[in-house]
C-alpha atoms as one frame of an Amber mdcrd trajectory, in Angstrom:
protein
  82.255 179.101 133.379  84.352 181.449 135.489  83.968 181.262 139.251  85.585
 184.582 140.120  82.787 186.871 138.844  80.277 184.616 140.551  82.097 184.947
 143.867  82.194 188.738 143.583  78.529 188.795 142.741  77.745 186.632 145.785
  79.895 188.833 147.961  78.191 191.988 146.655  74.793 190.480 147.374  75.788
 189.705 150.935  77.186 193.171 151.438  73.995 194.690 150.047  71.895 192.659
 152.420  74.040 193.778 155.309  73.793 197.401 154.234  70.021 197.071 153.952
  69.879 195.831 157.551  71.735 198.887 158.788  75.257 197.438 158.991  78.070
 200.019 158.646  79.658 200.247 155.276  83.063 198.539 155.233  86.026 200.775
 155.409  89.040 200.125 153.238  91.545 198.530 155.668  94.642 198.133 153.492
  97.101 200.191 151.490  98.993 198.903 148.485 102.615 199.760 147.775 104.291
 200.035 144.401 105.904 196.606 144.645 102.485 194.890 145.093 102.592 194.422
 148.862  99.792 195.421 151.204  99.517 196.899 154.650  96.472 195.520 156.466
  94.953 197.665 159.236  91.414 197.066 160.564  89.864 198.190 163.811  86.585
 196.713 165.011  85.778 195.848 161.432  83.152 193.305 160.548  84.619 189.921
 159.740  82.717 190.010 156.502  84.764 193.071 155.476  87.996 191.227 156.362
  86.955 188.283 154.201  86.191 190.621 151.291  89.509 192.419 151.704  91.515
 189.201 151.806  89.647 187.900 148.785  90.509 191.063 146.907  94.192 190.933
 147.857  94.835 187.173 147.433  92.383 186.510 144.645  90.854 183.535 146.575
  87.179 182.735 146.516  85.401 182.276 149.859  82.073 180.795 150.866  81.018
 182.252 154.199  78.836 180.180 156.491  75.680 181.670 158.035  77.134 181.514
 161.558  80.278 183.491 160.699  79.795 186.774 162.589  81.940 189.114 164.680
  84.329 192.069 164.836  88.047 191.850 164.114  91.045 194.124 164.584  94.180
 193.707 162.514  97.180 196.053 162.870 100.113 195.719 160.459 103.142 198.052
 160.478 104.997 196.421 157.616 103.688 195.711 154.120 103.157 191.973 153.369
 102.902 189.815 150.329  99.519 188.260 149.444 100.509 184.859 150.809 101.536
 186.446 154.100  98.215 188.294 154.156  96.443 184.919 153.801  98.409 183.453
 156.732  97.379 186.429 158.852  93.802 185.855 157.737  93.916 182.216 158.844
  95.345 183.229 162.226  92.501 185.699 162.711  89.971 182.987 161.885  91.622
 180.648 164.406  91.435 183.310 167.139  87.713 183.606 166.511  87.119 179.840
 166.409  86.774 179.678 162.642  88.594 177.711 159.996  89.109 177.861 156.240
  88.421 174.564 154.511  89.509 174.256 150.847  86.821 172.820 148.596  87.944
 172.777 145.011  88.485 176.368 143.810  86.502 177.674 146.757  87.417 178.064
 150.431  84.668 177.569 153.008  84.689 179.693 156.164  82.992 177.623 158.900
  83.341 177.070 162.670  86.305 174.965 163.676  84.179 172.062 164.943  82.428
 171.859 161.596  85.749 172.091 159.758  87.096 168.939 161.474  84.064 166.965
 160.357  84.206 168.363 156.843  85.612 166.112 154.169  87.725 168.921 152.819
  90.023 168.886 155.881  92.059 166.001 154.499  95.257 167.770 153.537  98.337
 166.503 155.327 100.367 168.844 157.479 103.387 168.489 155.229 101.484 169.821
 152.183  99.415 172.491 153.988  99.992 176.036 152.819  99.555 177.444 156.334
  99.976 176.111 159.852  96.492 177.364 160.727  94.684 175.169 158.258  92.573
 172.336 159.688  93.924 169.000 158.516  93.255 165.302 159.267  96.206 162.966
 159.099  96.982 159.298 159.864 100.225 158.816 161.779 101.599 155.221 161.762
 103.343 153.962 164.921 106.013 151.248 164.703 107.527 150.452 168.098 105.122
 151.564 170.821 101.411 151.112 171.347  99.149 153.716 169.698  96.676 153.448
 172.566  99.412 154.387 175.056 100.338 157.461 172.955  96.775 158.816 173.120
  97.077 159.294 176.883 100.410 161.095 176.386  99.407 163.408 173.476  95.889
 164.328 174.571  96.992 166.974 177.127  99.117 168.658 174.394  96.181 169.260
 172.010  93.467 171.946 172.013  90.049 171.140 173.312  88.375 171.012 169.909
  90.978 168.732 168.285  90.467 165.052 167.663  92.918 162.204 168.468  92.009
 158.553 168.016  93.981 155.282 168.148  93.431 152.454 165.665  94.673 149.342
 167.461  94.506 146.996 164.474  96.977 148.994 162.388  98.642 150.542 165.465
  98.230 154.091 164.097  96.914 157.482 165.230  94.212 159.585 163.535  94.753
 163.332 164.211  92.440 166.191 163.220  93.729 169.668 164.141  95.510 172.707
 162.777  98.373 171.853 160.489 100.874 173.367 162.890  99.624 171.304 165.806
  99.514 168.166 163.708 103.073 168.686 162.600 104.180 169.243 166.192 102.433
 166.051 167.308 104.095 164.117 164.498 107.480 165.320 165.698 106.657 164.191
 169.250 105.486 160.773 168.045 108.660 160.303 166.009 110.793 160.996 169.058
 108.779 158.595 171.223 108.349 155.889 168.595 111.869 154.515 168.806 113.328
 151.082 169.508 112.905 150.434 173.243 115.767 149.394 175.488 113.559 146.595
 176.893 115.479 143.331 177.029 115.268 139.940 178.703 117.701 139.477 181.548
 118.445 136.277 183.472 119.275 136.643 187.170 120.438 133.385 188.825 119.561
 132.931 192.487 121.806 131.438 195.141 119.575 131.240 198.213 115.974 132.269
 197.460 113.338 130.194 195.687 112.683 131.384 192.132 108.944 130.623 192.152
 108.296 132.386 195.484 110.444 135.381 194.571 108.726 135.704 191.179 105.327
 135.946 192.877 106.605 138.741 195.115 108.130 140.707 192.243 105.023 140.225
 190.083 102.917 141.829 192.811 105.214 144.848 192.696 105.166 144.965 188.877
 101.345 145.058 188.900 101.401 148.389 190.766  99.286 150.939 188.870 101.738
 153.730 189.659 104.585 151.811 188.066 102.436 151.085 185.018 101.508 154.754
 184.651 105.187 155.711 184.800 106.052 153.161 182.132 108.351 151.295 184.541
 106.344 148.074 184.802 108.377 144.981 183.988 107.468 141.338 183.546 108.920
 138.704 185.832 109.169 134.967 185.158 110.629 132.099 187.187 112.701 129.242
 185.794 112.430 126.542 188.455 114.832 124.187 186.700 117.795 126.567 187.027
 116.309 128.537 189.969 116.635 131.804 188.032 114.530 134.932 187.543 113.824
 136.271 184.039 113.250 140.053 183.800 111.703 141.693 180.736 111.149 145.452
 180.526 112.844 148.813 180.389 116.314 149.350 181.729 115.180 151.433 184.686
 112.577 148.890 185.670 115.041 146.021 185.422 117.568 147.889 187.540 115.018
 148.371 190.315 114.031 144.717 190.234 117.648 143.590 190.281 118.218 145.657
 193.409 115.234 143.978 195.089 116.452 140.527 194.013 119.914 141.179 195.439
 118.311 142.245 198.729 115.991 139.224 198.950 118.436 136.573 197.710 120.171
 136.188 201.054 120.804 133.034 203.129 118.518 132.117 205.996 120.051 133.182
 209.292 118.207 130.752 211.588 119.605 127.242 211.303 122.005 127.899 208.475
 121.960 125.080 205.934 120.497 122.560 208.419 116.756 122.456 208.867 114.322
 120.201 210.730 111.167 119.240 208.856 108.357 117.755 210.959 106.053 115.306
 209.219 102.335 114.908 209.829 101.351 111.753 207.967 104.355 110.141 206.265
 107.041 108.096 208.019 110.377 109.861 208.305 112.296 106.609 208.078 110.593
 105.696 204.789 111.266 109.097 203.213 115.023 109.107 203.842 116.001 106.800
 200.917 113.708 108.693 198.543 115.100 112.088 199.479 118.668 110.831 199.246
 118.012 109.702 195.687 116.473 113.077 194.819 119.411 114.938 196.361 121.862
 112.791 194.406 119.999 113.532 191.169 119.975 117.278 191.855 123.673 117.324
 192.647 124.547 115.257 189.579 126.159 112.434 191.571 125.223 108.759 191.647
 122.393 107.930 194.040 123.411 105.905 197.099 122.725 102.195 197.034 120.660
 100.385 199.613 123.797  99.214 201.385 125.138 102.771 201.552 121.937 104.618
 202.255 123.320 105.931 205.548 126.938 106.240 204.470 128.041 109.830 204.845
 130.847 109.244 202.374 128.448 108.555 199.477 128.073 110.965 196.588 124.808
 112.422 197.772 126.022 112.901 201.335 128.703 115.284 200.186 125.937 117.627
 199.010 122.983 116.784 201.270 122.757 114.829 204.505 119.328 113.486 205.428
 118.527 111.696 208.670 115.319 110.571 210.342 114.375 111.128 213.960 111.788
 108.440 214.608 110.757 109.648 218.078 109.379 112.929 216.693 108.845 111.664
 213.117 111.038 114.442 211.752 113.673 114.835 209.051 116.997 116.566 209.626
 118.193 117.919 206.270 121.584 119.550 205.820 121.911 120.830 202.244 122.515
 123.989 200.224 119.470 126.261 199.946 118.686 125.331 196.341 118.698 121.591
 197.073 116.856 122.098 200.373 114.041 123.925 198.568 113.655 121.073 196.104
 113.644 118.513 198.900 111.084 120.543 200.862 108.799 120.599 197.825 109.073
 116.806 197.559 108.312 116.398 201.267 105.227 118.633 201.038 103.806 116.547
 198.204 104.521 113.219 199.894 103.452 114.188 203.423  99.723 114.079 202.749
  96.845 112.371 204.473  96.302 109.036 202.779  92.833 107.666 202.269  91.828
 104.432 203.968  89.893 101.498 202.601  87.461  99.304 204.528  87.290  95.845
 202.932  84.405  93.598 203.908  84.459  90.019 202.611  81.432  87.745 202.667
  81.964  83.962 202.560  78.689  82.088 202.193  78.570  78.266 202.098  75.430
  76.168 201.949  75.717  72.347 202.040  73.073  69.630 201.827  73.827  65.932
 202.441  71.512  62.907 202.380  72.318  59.196 202.989  70.158  56.097 202.683
  70.773  52.440 203.665  68.562  49.393 203.145  69.517  45.743 203.378  68.942
  42.260 204.880  71.611  40.117 206.477  71.457  36.476 207.574  73.401  34.770
 210.269  73.245  31.197 211.465  75.123  29.777 214.426  74.477  26.040 214.490
  76.886  25.082 217.228  80.080  26.269 218.694  82.046  25.129 215.679  79.755
  26.255 212.798  78.975  29.920 211.942  77.467  31.163 208.652  75.521  33.999
 207.052  75.918  37.309 205.162  78.101  40.196 206.319  77.603  43.431 204.323
  79.561  46.615 205.217  77.234  49.594 205.219  77.961  53.260 205.608  76.998
  53.243 209.268  78.845  51.491 212.047  77.440  48.420 213.720  76.246  46.606
 210.599  78.630  43.734 211.142  76.269  40.908 211.798  78.884  39.017 213.726
  79.177  41.916 216.145  75.437  42.053 216.274  75.298  38.414 217.183  77.678
  39.110 220.003  75.863  42.277 221.120  72.308  42.256 219.798  71.564  45.638
 221.384  74.311  47.590 219.589  73.861  46.559 215.992  73.934  50.015 214.381
  71.992  53.155 213.462  68.615  53.385 211.800  65.708  50.944 211.860  66.839
  47.352 212.688  64.513  44.340 212.745  65.870  40.851 213.476  65.088  37.445
 214.893  67.098  35.954 217.763  66.792  32.182 217.961  68.453  31.893 221.364
  71.979  31.621 222.624  74.748  29.211 222.101  78.038  28.881 223.974  80.817
  30.880 222.404  84.424  29.906 221.891  85.359  31.195 225.308  82.438  29.507
 226.988  80.254  32.611 227.186  76.803  32.491 225.565  76.186  34.490 222.395
  72.938  35.388 220.661  71.872  33.148 217.853  70.481  35.678 215.263  68.603
  34.349 212.319  67.947  37.492 210.254  68.520  41.300 210.471  66.816  44.008
 208.385  68.462  47.510 208.458  66.962  50.785 207.116  68.547  54.220 207.602
  67.821  57.688 206.190  70.165  60.543 207.127  69.862  64.275 206.228  72.455
  66.908 206.935  72.362  70.641 206.156  74.861  73.361 206.909  74.718  77.134
 206.389  78.000  78.912 207.089  78.384  82.666 206.784  81.659  84.471 207.496
  82.068  88.232 207.108  85.658  89.237 207.851  86.470  92.923 207.484  89.710
  94.858 207.733  90.636  98.552 207.494  93.958  99.618 206.005  95.725 102.569
 204.444  95.939 103.084 200.729  98.613 100.856 199.168  99.299  99.157 202.516
  98.848  95.396 202.983  96.609  94.270 205.834  95.791  90.841 207.254  93.087
  89.493 209.502  93.372  85.973 210.927  90.782  84.077 212.960  92.186  80.568
 213.299  93.439  77.813 215.576  96.988  76.558 215.686  96.643  72.851 215.035
  99.688  70.572 215.482 100.481  68.314 212.533 102.895  65.422 212.769 105.604
  65.929 210.182 108.038  63.170 211.197 109.100  60.711 213.867 112.191  58.667
 214.631 113.084  55.862 217.030 116.341  54.026 217.714 116.685  50.434 218.937
 119.334  49.716 221.591 120.548  46.293 222.854 121.239  45.635 226.526 122.462
  42.620 228.536 120.568  41.328 231.541 122.593  39.317 234.029 125.552  39.319
 231.714 124.188  36.583 229.486 120.864  37.363 227.805 120.687  40.395 225.428
 117.369  42.262 225.293 116.165  44.836 222.746 114.821  48.174 224.018 113.487
  51.335 222.294 115.329  54.483 223.323 115.385  58.168 222.253 111.987  58.306
 220.507 111.027  61.775 219.202 108.521  63.423 216.820 108.579  66.624 214.790
 105.377  68.681 214.868 104.420  71.713 212.809 101.665  74.014 213.926  99.459
  75.427 211.175  96.631  77.919 211.255  93.213  76.398 210.605  90.424  78.935
 210.257  89.957  82.162 208.320  92.793  84.274 206.889  92.308  87.415 204.775
  95.204  89.362 203.229  94.463  92.399 201.103  96.401  95.306 199.613  94.236
  98.146 198.218  95.325 100.781 195.722  92.993 103.716 195.140  92.876 104.882
 191.527  92.377 108.446 190.324  88.644 107.911 189.917  86.287 106.081 192.281
  87.639 102.553 191.881  89.986 100.461 194.024  92.464  97.842 192.854  92.716
  94.985 195.337  95.315  92.236 195.637  93.534  89.575 197.697  94.496  86.292
 199.308  91.673  84.600 201.195  91.779  81.225 202.910  89.122  79.296 204.825
  89.985  75.921 206.378  88.518  73.573 208.984  89.191  70.162 210.477  87.322
  67.107 209.209  86.373  64.021 211.226  88.943  61.234 211.242  89.169  59.497
 207.910  89.971  55.810 207.675  93.440  55.338 206.240  94.697  58.848 207.073
  97.853  58.942 209.152  97.099  62.338 210.673  94.503  65.090 210.851  92.552
  66.006 207.729  91.633  69.610 206.911  89.181  71.073 204.438  90.725  74.142
 202.761  89.221  76.787 200.446  91.722  79.351 199.145  91.441  82.245 196.697
  94.178  84.550 195.355  93.315  87.235 192.802  93.555  90.914 191.807  90.361
  92.804 191.028  89.172  96.338 190.293  86.074  97.368 192.244  84.150 100.621
 192.325  83.903 102.404 195.645  81.089 101.098 197.867  80.144  98.382 195.339
  79.701  94.616 195.656  81.697  92.179 193.530  81.766  88.392 193.483  85.290
  87.018 193.590  84.612  83.352 192.951  82.561  80.363 193.949  82.142  76.624
 193.912  79.071  74.528 193.193  79.736  70.864 194.031  77.143  68.142 193.512
  78.131  64.530 194.335  75.910  61.437 194.085  77.085  57.958 195.153  75.167
  54.653 194.963  76.518  51.373 196.310  74.920  47.912 196.179  76.179  44.684
 197.803  74.572  41.255 197.171  75.093  37.556 197.468  76.015  36.005 194.097
  73.164  34.184 192.368  70.816  34.642 195.314  70.892  38.420 194.991  69.789
  38.216 191.332  66.607  36.256 192.021  63.562  38.470 191.336  61.855  39.713
 194.480  63.533  37.184 196.740  66.910  38.642 195.756  66.219  41.718 197.932
  66.686  39.463 200.965  70.314  38.990 199.945  71.186  42.634 199.026  72.461
  45.671 200.897  72.196  49.119 199.169  73.501  52.552 200.175  73.028  56.025
 198.679  75.011  59.229 199.448  74.119  62.638 197.946  76.199  65.745 198.764
  75.619  69.240 197.372  77.704  72.274 198.373  77.437  75.925 197.210  80.275
  78.318 198.105  80.464  81.996 197.116  82.928  84.749 198.055  81.903  88.429
 197.794  83.830  91.641 198.349  82.675  95.108 199.381  85.332  97.885 199.541
  84.597 101.378 200.815  86.982 104.329 200.580  87.250 106.484 203.713  88.635
 109.799 202.497  88.048 111.976 205.554  87.602 111.801 209.296  83.828 112.204
 209.125  83.411 109.053 207.010  85.740 107.093 209.277  83.815 108.183 212.360
  80.509 107.225 210.732  81.669 103.704 209.859  83.254 103.136 213.266  80.132
 104.326 215.085  77.968 102.003 212.986  80.044  98.934 213.902  80.258 100.012
 217.536  76.497 100.469 217.830  75.911  97.061 216.211  77.936  95.295 218.887
  76.242  97.292 221.627  72.807  96.372 220.250  73.709  92.670 220.326  74.779
  92.985 223.969  71.560  94.801 224.850  69.516  91.975 223.347  71.461  89.415
 225.384  70.777  91.427 228.529  67.045  91.021 227.931  67.223  87.222 228.119
  66.064  85.598 231.344  67.742  82.211 231.321  71.383  83.224 232.134  72.310
  82.946 235.797  74.591  86.014 235.651  72.693  89.101 236.858  71.809  91.574
 234.143  73.821  94.361 235.714  76.970  92.223 235.529  76.584  91.160 231.900
  79.119  92.856 229.580  77.841  95.984 227.823  79.706  98.577 225.806  79.064
 102.187 226.841  77.302 104.542 224.486  79.660 105.790 221.793  79.255 109.430
 222.827  79.865 108.602 226.478  82.848 106.461 225.517  84.469 109.327 223.605
  83.738 111.927 226.269  84.529 109.972 229.432  87.488 107.962 230.786  87.883
 104.430 229.542  86.548 101.376 231.325  89.764 100.714 233.224  89.855 104.182
 234.751  92.674 105.429 232.546  92.287 108.497 230.299  90.350 107.658 227.163
  92.690 107.259 224.191  89.887 108.020 221.748  89.393 111.478 223.233  91.359
 114.139 221.325  94.237 115.685 223.273  94.054 119.235 224.534  95.308 121.896
 222.165  98.764 123.233 222.749  98.885 127.032 223.156 100.157 128.875 220.143
 103.924 129.089 220.133 104.365 126.500 222.904 105.410 123.664 220.602 108.609
 123.943 218.552 107.207 121.578 215.902 104.612 123.902 214.377
């Protein structure tokens, strides 16, 4: 099947329809020369006539869209070849907003917007026969971002053209006339070259790399610089105190100029600066900072003996001294080392949390004692004495003493028979006791509760002591000296006697060192001691103390209760004394026995309650609670009627708010009241 006759037939049909509607008959607008060239001249001719003429000259087949209408004028002074005629035809279509889209052996004449969306506009610009053909081409980009090129190329393209960026493949999709597409490809090839962006290291001598990098980054984020393609990236290397610049050459040059301007020494104070501390102790920080300075300078850190020696290795680079009166550090060091030391000081000079440790020592004791026995005593005359003599747990059970003093025979129930008196060895009468029955029941209970509490800084040991200093005899020495009386008789005398005494604390002692962990727990190193004096013990050469001591390390959650240790002691003692043979007789043997019973039970427990005080509000709350407790106790004592002291003269703490807002009790300014603020700029410390 031949397409050419069909195209002419279609063209003739269209022309006939136009003629039937009253359109003017097309005028021949070209002349042919002998060598086969044509001269094309049309004036206000219908575009349909131009299409027919070009089809006749070039032999191409056209399909004309229904919206293709208009008048054209073409003036040619020189004869042209058929291919030149076709180029002129495409230019005319472009002027009128039309485009020729190849479709197999046919060429479609449609509006330009429809031509870009047509699948036939897929010929590359390199293979297009004319620069006025509509083509769609993919342009790969190698070195720059395709999205950035869209903003650059869009103003160079006609309004109806299409330009898209594919970020995944970093390529451009262009749909436009072949001439424009080719021109855009040339522009992209000139832009898409290896950039002069490099990474440059700029060492600093005076400024801090981290602070300077933040300043330069703020400048690099300027939108104007980004639009001009001069934005550079800035990084800080704190280890070497250097700035890393990455970007174009122009951008790096500008940043280097700024760095050179900012990297200047500080005028005020030179290399010697005074750093005032708020919380830390200046004296404690000096050895730490000297070790850091020695490490930074690469020399050996000073030893403890040479911590203040200016001839040490670290002192040649940095000199650090403490001014205890103002709690300040005087640092003389190069800028780089001073910046590192300042960073260390800022991290160490922080407000440390405090820990309130409350210990509870509870001791409950129960003691019972029983005595029951019968003793006999017979005093026949002044030369004969006989009977039983049992030693009980209570004094006064010596029957011989009772016979001498019948009214002081001991504790408990005593029942006896006095047969009269007989003369004693010294001539004085004594009671003649026949029998004595003793019965005693003793109960003793004690409930001791001690709640020592102490507040201390984190990782700082604290101690609270409530005790008496009791003297203990540790040694004694005497020397014997001989002397002569009247020149004949020597006598012995004791001279230079002396004793050595040691005073020891007897009472309650609590030592604790808290360490706050990262979470909500506290590690505590605790030493707790509770001691008291006991009554004199038979056989003891000096005072006897009862001591309860505990040393441990525990981990306790904040504001929790933990038992540290305890003691449960249960003692039972039975003692029986009897007369041989007589004490074993059933029933009657009880008259010749003496029995005692002693039962002691003691329960001791130690508890701990730590509470972390992280801020001033918590500290004020705890202090006010303890203060109000003491004031409440004093108020209750003021309500009692039996004391002779008038109520108005009984001690009473002022209200906590009045105490903080008014002068202290002695008329001096209240130390708890915060000092007045210093006007801004009046103090050289801040």
